[in-house]
Coordinates of C-alpha atoms in Angstrom, one line a residue:
X14 CA -51.9 -90.1 -122.6
X15 CA -48.5 -89.2 -123.9
X16 CA -46.9 -90.8 -120.8
X17 CA -48.8 -94.0 -121.6
X18 CA -47.6 -94.0 -125.2
X19 CA -44.1 -93.5 -124.0
X20 CA -44.2 -96.7 -122.0
X21 CA -45.1 -95.2 -118.6
X22 CA -47.9 -97.4 -117.4
X23 CA -48.3 -96.5 -113.7
X24 CA -51.5 -94.5 -114.3
X25 CA -54.4 -95.7 -116.3
X26 CA -55.5 -93.3 -119.0
X27 CA -59.0 -91.8 -119.0
X28 CA -61.8 -93.3 -121.1
X29 CA -61.3 -90.6 -123.8
X30 CA -57.5 -91.1 -123.8
X31 CA -58.0 -94.9 -124.0
X32 CA -60.2 -94.5 -127.1
X33 CA -57.5 -92.4 -128.7
X34 CA -54.9 -95.0 -127.9
X35 CA -57.2 -97.8 -129.2
X36 CA -57.5 -96.0 -132.5
X37 CA -54.1 -94.5 -133.0
X38 CA -51.7 -95.9 -130.5
X39 CA -48.7 -98.2 -131.3
X40 CA -49.0 -101.9 -130.9
X41 CA -47.3 -102.1 -127.4
X42 CA -49.7 -99.4 -126.1
X43 CA -52.8 -101.1 -127.5
X44 CA -51.7 -104.5 -126.2
X45 CA -51.0 -103.2 -122.7
X46 CA -54.3 -101.4 -122.7
X47 CA -56.2 -104.5 -123.8
X48 CA -54.7 -106.4 -120.9
X49 CA -56.2 -104.0 -118.3
X50 CA -59.0 -105.8 -116.3
X51 CA -60.7 -102.5 -115.5
X52 CA -60.9 -101.3 -119.0
X53 CA -64.4 -100.5 -120.3
X54 CA -66.1 -103.5 -122.0
X55 CA -66.7 -101.7 -125.2
X56 CA -63.0 -100.9 -125.6
X57 CA -62.1 -104.6 -125.0
X58 CA -64.7 -105.6 -127.6
X59 CA -63.0 -103.1 -130.0
X60 CA -59.6 -104.6 -129.3
X61 CA -61.0 -108.0 -130.1
X62 CA -61.1 -106.8 -133.8
X63 CA -57.6 -105.2 -133.6
X64 CA -55.5 -105.9 -136.7
X65 CA -52.6 -107.1 -134.5
X66 CA -52.7 -110.6 -133.1
X67 CA -50.8 -109.7 -130.0
X68 CA -53.5 -107.2 -129.1
X69 CA -56.2 -109.7 -129.7
X70 CA -54.3 -112.3 -127.6
X71 CA -54.3 -109.8 -124.8
X72 CA -58.1 -109.7 -124.9
X73 CA -58.2 -113.5 -124.9
X74 CA -56.1 -113.5 -121.8
X75 CA -58.1 -110.8 -120.1
X76 CA -60.5 -112.3 -117.6
X77 CA -62.6 -109.2 -117.7
X78 CA -63.2 -109.2 -121.4
X79 CA -66.9 -109.5 -122.2
X80 CA -68.3 -112.7 -123.6
X81 CA -69.2 -111.2 -126.9
X82 CA -65.5 -110.2 -127.4
X83 CA -64.4 -113.8 -126.6
X84 CA -67.0 -115.0 -129.1
X85 CA -65.3 -113.0 -131.8
X86 CA -61.9 -114.5 -130.9
X87 CA -63.2 -118.1 -131.1
X88 CA -63.0 -117.7 -134.8
X89 CA -59.8 -115.7 -134.9
X90 CA -57.4 -116.4 -137.7
X91 CA -54.5 -116.5 -135.4
X92 CA -53.7 -119.8 -133.8
X93 CA -52.2 -118.4 -130.6
X94 CA -55.3 -116.3 -130.0
X95 CA -57.5 -119.4 -130.2
X96 CA -55.1 -121.4 -128.1
X97 CA -55.1 -118.7 -125.4
X98 CA -58.9 -118.6 -125.5
X99 CA -59.2 -122.3 -125.1
X100 CA -56.8 -122.4 -122.2
X101 CA -59.0 -119.9 -120.3
X102 CA -62.4 -121.3 -121.2
X103 CA -63.3 -122.1 -117.6
X104 CA -63.4 -118.4 -116.9
X105 CA -66.5 -118.3 -119.1
X106 CA -68.3 -121.5 -118.2
X107 CA -69.8 -120.2 -114.9
X108 CA -72.2 -118.3 -117.1
X109 CA -73.7 -121.6 -118.1
X110 CA -74.9 -122.2 -114.5
X111 CA -76.7 -118.9 -114.1
X112 CA -79.2 -118.8 -116.9
X113 CA -78.9 -121.4 -119.7
X114 CA -81.2 -119.4 -121.9
X115 CA -79.4 -116.0 -121.5
X116 CA -77.5 -114.3 -124.3
X117 CA -74.3 -114.8 -122.3
X118 CA -74.9 -118.5 -122.1
X119 CA -75.6 -118.7 -125.8
X120 CA -72.3 -116.9 -126.5
X121 CA -70.3 -119.2 -124.2
X122 CA -71.8 -122.3 -125.8
X123 CA -70.9 -120.8 -129.2
X124 CA -67.3 -120.3 -128.1
X125 CA -67.1 -123.9 -126.8
X126 CA -68.6 -125.2 -130.0
X127 CA -66.2 -123.3 -132.2
X128 CA -63.2 -124.5 -130.3
X129 CA -64.4 -128.1 -130.3
X130 CA -64.7 -127.8 -134.0
X131 CA -61.4 -126.1 -134.5
X132 CA -59.3 -127.6 -137.4
X133 CA -56.2 -127.7 -135.2
X134 CA -55.8 -130.7 -133.0
X135 CA -53.7 -128.7 -130.5
X136 CA -56.6 -126.3 -129.8
X137 CA -59.1 -129.1 -129.4
X138 CA -56.7 -130.8 -127.1
X139 CA -56.3 -127.7 -124.9
X140 CA -60.1 -127.3 -124.7
X141 CA -60.6 -131.0 -123.8
X142 CA -58.1 -130.8 -121.0
X143 CA -59.7 -127.6 -119.6
X144 CA -63.3 -128.9 -119.6
X145 CA -62.7 -132.6 -118.9
X146 CA -64.2 -132.5 -115.4
X147 CA -67.0 -130.0 -116.0
X148 CA -70.6 -131.0 -115.7
X149 CA -72.1 -127.8 -117.2
X150 CA -70.9 -128.1 -120.7
X151 CA -73.2 -129.5 -123.4
X152 CA -73.5 -133.3 -123.5
X153 CA -73.0 -133.2 -127.2
X154 CA -69.7 -131.3 -126.8
X155 CA -68.4 -133.8 -124.3
X156 CA -69.4 -136.7 -126.6
X157 CA -67.8 -135.0 -129.6
X158 CA -64.5 -134.4 -127.8
X159 CA -64.5 -137.9 -126.4
X160 CA -64.9 -139.3 -130.0
X161 CA -62.2 -137.1 -131.5
X162 CA -60.0 -139.0 -133.9
X163 CA -56.9 -137.7 -132.1
X164 CA -56.2 -139.3 -128.7
X165 CA -54.7 -136.2 -127.3
X166 CA -58.2 -134.7 -127.6
X167 CA -60.3 -137.7 -126.6
X168 CA -58.3 -139.1 -123.8
X169 CA -58.9 -136.3 -121.1
X170 CA -62.6 -136.6 -121.7
X171 CA -62.6 -140.4 -121.7
X172 CA -60.7 -140.6 -118.5
X173 CA -62.4 -137.8 -116.5
X174 CA -65.7 -136.5 -117.9
X175 CA -68.6 -137.0 -115.6
X176 CA -70.9 -136.5 -118.6
X177 CA -70.0 -139.9 -120.1
X178 CA -72.1 -142.8 -118.7
X179 CA -71.3 -146.5 -118.9
X180 CA -73.5 -147.0 -121.9
X181 CA -71.8 -144.3 -123.9
X182 CA -68.3 -145.6 -122.9
X183 CA -69.2 -149.1 -124.0
X184 CA -70.5 -147.7 -127.3
X185 CA -67.3 -145.7 -127.8
X186 CA -65.1 -148.8 -127.1
X187 CA -67.1 -150.6 -129.8
X188 CA -66.1 -148.0 -132.3
X189 CA -62.5 -149.4 -132.4
X190 CA -60.8 -146.4 -130.8
X191 CA -57.0 -146.0 -130.5
X192 CA -55.2 -147.8 -127.6
X193 CA -54.3 -144.5 -126.0
X194 CA -57.9 -143.5 -125.8
X195 CA -59.0 -147.0 -124.6
X196 CA -56.3 -146.8 -121.9
X197 CA -57.8 -143.5 -120.8
X198 CA -61.2 -145.2 -120.3
X199 CA -59.4 -148.0 -118.3
X200 CA -58.0 -145.4 -115.9
X201 CA -61.4 -143.9 -115.0
X202 CA -62.2 -143.7 -111.3
X203 CA -64.8 -146.3 -110.2
X204 CA -65.1 -147.8 -113.7
X205 CA -68.2 -149.9 -114.1
X206 CA -68.2 -153.7 -114.6
X207 CA -69.7 -153.5 -118.1
X208 CA -67.1 -151.0 -119.2
X209 CA -64.3 -153.0 -117.6
X210 CA -65.4 -156.1 -119.5
X211 CA -65.6 -154.2 -122.8
X212 CA -62.0 -153.0 -122.3
X213 CA -60.8 -156.5 -121.5
X214 CA -62.4 -157.9 -124.6
X215 CA -60.3 -155.6 -126.8
X216 CA -57.2 -157.5 -125.5
X217 CA -55.3 -154.3 -125.8
X218 CA -51.9 -154.8 -124.1
X219 CA -51.7 -151.2 -122.8
X220 CA -55.4 -150.7 -121.9
X221 CA -55.9 -154.0 -120.0
X222 CA -52.7 -153.4 -118.0
X223 CA -54.1 -149.9 -117.0
X224 CA -57.5 -151.6 -116.2
X225 CA -55.8 -154.1 -113.9
X226 CA -53.7 -151.4 -112.2
X227 CA -56.8 -149.3 -111.6
X228 CA -57.8 -150.6 -108.1
X229 CA -60.9 -148.5 -108.2
X230 CA -62.2 -150.3 -111.3
X231 CA -65.0 -152.7 -110.7
X232 CA -63.9 -155.9 -112.5
X233 CA -66.2 -158.8 -112.3
X234 CA -65.0 -162.4 -111.6
X235 CA -65.8 -163.5 -115.2
X236 CA -63.8 -160.6 -116.5
X237 CA -60.7 -161.4 -114.4
X238 CA -61.0 -165.0 -115.4
X239 CA -61.2 -164.0 -119.1
X240 CA -58.1 -161.8 -118.7
X241 CA -56.3 -164.6 -116.9
X242 CA -57.0 -166.9 -119.9
X243 CA -55.5 -164.3 -122.3
X244 CA -52.6 -163.1 -120.2
X245 CA -50.0 -165.8 -121.0
X246 CA -49.0 -163.8 -124.1
X247 CA -49.1 -160.4 -122.2
X248 CA -46.3 -160.4 -119.6
X249 CA -47.1 -156.8 -118.7
X250 CA -50.5 -158.1 -117.3
X251 CA -49.0 -160.6 -115.0
X252 CA -48.0 -158.4 -112.1
X253 CA -51.1 -156.2 -112.1
X254 CA -53.3 -159.2 -112.4
X255 CA -52.0 -161.0 -109.3
X256 CA -52.0 -157.7 -107.4
X257 CA -55.7 -157.2 -107.8
X258 CA -57.4 -157.1 -104.4
X259 CA -59.5 -160.1 -105.3
X260 CA -59.0 -162.9 -107.7
X261 CA -61.5 -165.7 -108.5
X262 CA -60.2 -169.3 -108.0
X263 CA -60.2 -170.1 -111.7
X264 CA -58.1 -167.0 -112.4
X265 CA -55.6 -168.1 -109.8
X266 CA -55.3 -171.5 -111.3
X267 CA -54.9 -170.1 -114.8
X268 CA -52.2 -167.6 -113.7
X269 CA -50.1 -170.4 -112.1
X270 CA -49.8 -172.0 -115.5
X271 CA -47.5 -169.3 -116.9
X272 CA -46.2 -166.7 -114.4
X273 CA -42.8 -166.8 -112.7
X274 CA -42.2 -168.5 -109.3
X275 CA -41.8 -165.1 -107.8
X276 CA -45.3 -163.9 -109.0
X277 CA -46.9 -167.1 -107.8
X278 CA -45.5 -166.6 -104.3
X279 CA -46.6 -163.0 -104.4
X280 CA -50.1 -164.2 -105.3
X281 CA -50.0 -166.7 -102.4
X282 CA -48.9 -164.0 -99.9
X283 CA -51.5 -161.5 -101.1
X284 CA -54.6 -163.6 -101.4
X285 CA -54.3 -165.7 -98.2
X286 CA -55.2 -168.9 -100.0
X287 CA -56.0 -172.2 -98.3
X288 CA -53.0 -174.5 -97.8
X289 CA -54.2 -177.2 -100.2
X290 CA -54.5 -174.5 -103.0
X291 CA -51.1 -173.1 -102.1
X292 CA -49.5 -176.6 -102.5
X293 CA -51.2 -177.2 -105.8
X294 CA -50.0 -173.8 -107.1
X295 CA -46.4 -174.5 -106.1
X296 CA -46.6 -178.0 -107.5
X297 CA -47.8 -176.6 -110.8
X298 CA -44.9 -174.1 -110.9
X299 CA -42.3 -176.8 -110.0
X300 CA -43.7 -179.2 -112.7
X301 CA -43.6 -176.4 -115.3
X302 CA -40.2 -174.8 -114.6
X303 CA -37.9 -177.5 -113.4
X304 CA -36.4 -179.8 -116.0
X305 CA -33.5 -181.0 -113.8
X306 CA -34.7 -182.2 -110.4
X307 CA -33.1 -183.3 -107.2
X308 CA -33.4 -187.0 -106.5
X309 CA -35.1 -186.0 -103.3
X310 CA -37.7 -183.8 -105.0
X311 CA -40.5 -186.3 -104.1
X312 CA -39.6 -186.1 -100.4
X313 CA -39.4 -182.3 -100.6
X314 CA -43.0 -182.2 -101.9
X315 CA -44.1 -184.2 -98.9
X316 CA -42.4 -182.2 -96.2
X317 CA -43.3 -178.9 -94.5
X318 CA -40.5 -176.4 -94.2
X319 CA -40.5 -173.5 -91.8
X320 CA -38.6 -170.4 -92.9
X321 CA -37.7 -167.6 -90.5
X322 CA -36.0 -164.6 -92.1
X323 CA -36.3 -160.9 -91.1
X324 CA -35.6 -159.4 -94.5
X325 CA -38.7 -159.4 -96.8
X326 CA -36.7 -159.6 -100.0
X327 CA -34.5 -162.4 -98.8
X328 CA -37.5 -164.3 -97.4
X329 CA -39.3 -164.0 -100.8
X330 CA -36.2 -165.1 -102.6
X331 CA -35.9 -168.1 -100.4
X332 CA -39.6 -169.0 -100.9
X333 CA -38.9 -168.9 -104.7
X334 CA -35.8 -171.0 -104.4
X335 CA -37.5 -173.6 -102.2
X336 CA -40.4 -173.8 -104.6
X337 CA -38.1 -174.4 -107.5
X338 CA -36.4 -177.2 -105.5
X339 CA -39.8 -178.9 -105.1
X340 CA -41.0 -177.8 -101.7
X341 CA -44.7 -176.9 -101.8
X342 CA -45.6 -176.6 -98.1
X343 CA -43.7 -173.6 -97.0
X344 CA -44.4 -171.6 -93.8
X345 CA -42.7 -168.2 -94.0
X346 CA -42.3 -165.8 -91.1
X347 CA -40.3 -162.7 -90.2
X348 CA -39.5 -163.1 -86.5
X349 CA -38.6 -165.7 -83.9
X350 CA -41.8 -165.5 -81.8
X351 CA -44.0 -166.2 -84.8
X352 CA -41.7 -169.0 -85.9
X353 CA -42.1 -170.8 -82.6
X354 CA -45.8 -170.2 -82.5
X355 CA -46.2 -171.8 -85.9
X356 CA -43.8 -174.6 -85.0
X357 CA -45.8 -175.5 -81.9
X358 CA -49.4 -174.9 -83.2
X359 CA -49.5 -176.5 -86.7
X360 CA -51.0 -180.0 -86.8
X361 CA -48.8 -180.9 -89.7
X362 CA -45.3 -181.3 -88.3
X363 CA -42.4 -179.2 -89.6
X364 CA -39.7 -181.5 -91.3
X365 CA -37.1 -178.8 -92.0
X366 CA -36.4 -175.4 -90.4
X367 CA -34.4 -172.6 -92.1
X368 CA -33.6 -169.7 -89.8
X369 CA -31.7 -166.5 -89.9
X370 CA -29.0 -166.2 -87.2
X371 CA -30.1 -162.7 -86.1
X372 CA -33.8 -162.1 -86.1
X373 CA -35.0 -158.9 -84.5
X374 CA -36.4 -160.6 -81.5
X375 CA -34.4 -163.8 -81.2
X376 CA -31.0 -165.2 -82.2
X377 CA -30.8 -168.4 -84.2
X378 CA -29.2 -170.2 -81.2
X379 CA -32.2 -169.3 -79.0
X380 CA -34.7 -170.6 -81.5
X381 CA -32.7 -173.8 -82.0
X382 CA -32.7 -174.4 -78.3
X383 CA -36.5 -174.1 -78.1
X384 CA -36.9 -176.3 -81.1
X385 CA -34.7 -179.0 -79.7
X386 CA -36.8 -179.1 -76.5
X387 CA -39.7 -180.1 -78.7
X388 CA -38.0 -182.1 -81.4
X389 CA -34.5 -183.3 -81.0
X390 CA -34.1 -184.6 -84.6
X391 CA -35.5 -181.8 -86.7
X392 CA -33.0 -180.7 -89.3
X393 CA -32.0 -177.0 -88.7
X394 CA -30.4 -174.9 -91.3
X395 CA -28.9 -171.5 -90.3
X396 CA -28.6 -168.5 -92.6
X397 CA -25.8 -166.2 -91.6
X398 CA -23.7 -163.3 -93.0
X399 CA -20.7 -164.4 -90.8
X400 CA -18.1 -165.9 -93.1
X401 CA -15.5 -167.2 -90.7
X402 CA -14.5 -170.5 -89.3
X403 CA -15.2 -169.7 -85.7
X404 CA -18.8 -168.7 -86.4
X405 CA -19.4 -171.9 -88.4
X406 CA -17.8 -174.1 -85.8
X407 CA -19.9 -172.5 -83.0
X408 CA -23.1 -173.0 -85.0
X409 CA -22.2 -176.7 -85.5
X410 CA -21.5 -177.0 -81.7
X411 CA -24.9 -175.9 -80.7
X412 CA -26.6 -178.2 -83.1
X413 CA -27.0 -176.6 -86.5
X414 CA -27.1 -179.2 -89.3
X415 CA -26.2 -177.0 -92.2
X416 CA -24.8 -173.5 -92.4
X417 CA -25.6 -171.2 -95.4
X418 CA -23.7 -168.0 -96.0
X419 CA -25.8 -164.9 -97.1
X420 CA -26.1 -163.9 -99.8
X421 CA -26.7 -167.5 -100.8
X422 CA -26.7 -169.1 -104.2
X423 CA -29.4 -171.6 -105.4
X424 CA -26.6 -174.1 -106.0
X425 CA -25.4 -173.8 -102.4
X426 CA -29.0 -174.0 -101.0
X427 CA -29.6 -177.1 -103.1
X428 CA -26.4 -178.7 -101.9
X429 CA -27.2 -178.1 -98.2
X430 CA -30.8 -179.3 -98.5
X431 CA -29.6 -182.5 -100.3
X432 CA -27.0 -183.1 -97.5
X433 CA -29.8 -183.0 -95.0
X434 CA -32.0 -185.4 -96.9
X435 CA -29.1 -187.8 -97.7
X436 CA -28.4 -188.0 -93.9
X437 CA -32.1 -188.8 -93.4
X438 CA -31.3 -192.0 -95.3
X439 CA -33.5 -191.4 -98.4

């Protein structure tokens, strides 16, 4: 015993020695003894009433402490004792699966109830985070935590608890909860359609964004259309909305009325829309965004352009630039083989081709030679990073109509395209 009191802890004291330490030992000795997982339960219970908070906290941390000792600590005056107990609550909850009517289960339920009613938000928040995915806690406790006035408490339950069904979630939403809590609901896995619609109807900027970003959420067509009608004033919804796996036709039309050219083209690429719909969307964007127009814009809108560029970002940038010039029928590919297949197979003839000089599978000159075998007059514009006179002259010799240096500017692109259409005699 004396060695134990002097700080030598390599040998556990006997039961009688432990009783003496519990009654008369210093704080360090009592605390270290209370942390032993093989200490007799009655001694751990005794330590749960120790006058020193550090000792009681050691009991709260001790997985072997009996439930009735933990029950005492759930009402402890010391905040850190209760915080520790809340953070280890899942060590007690297995008792709820064994015999719901047992004394042990009653004590565990009492501990959970006490912590759920704790006056300190921090303790309720710790408890909520610990039990958020449990199915064996009382339904009323799950509901109480989910409705807590503080979002740090309610959010974990609202996002994860399997004890909250769709009807309860819709009811909670109707109670005008904070945006943070509403956002937690929006993030739930496999969110139901009714709940998703209830979230959308709040028009919460943060929560609706989270809902749209949640690809597991079941969002009905009428909900997506509703969101698309409200989204003009919520720029943070635009990207997540067009990136939904599915969008109803009316939502697509609505979105085109206010999003950027880039987002419209992303939507076109993602949703594999019919060509007549694609042309209508690009026409809508052009009419909305372009105040100063080329005198050839009418002809651009009538002509199909084939774009072949290996870099996804550059290709998307070119699609945007061409849309804002007035082109609405744009075929965009990333390699030469596909470019030639599109060129040969499409019923609507290509009226302008814009091609990189060094695609992965074919060089620009090879593609132009194949194109010229099929159409000697097709205007061909070459995109190149070679900024020297020899490269430009060589391109001109093998039939390139216009040469654009990468990275290009919209002004240069417009100038080169206008040159081509002026030479057509428009």
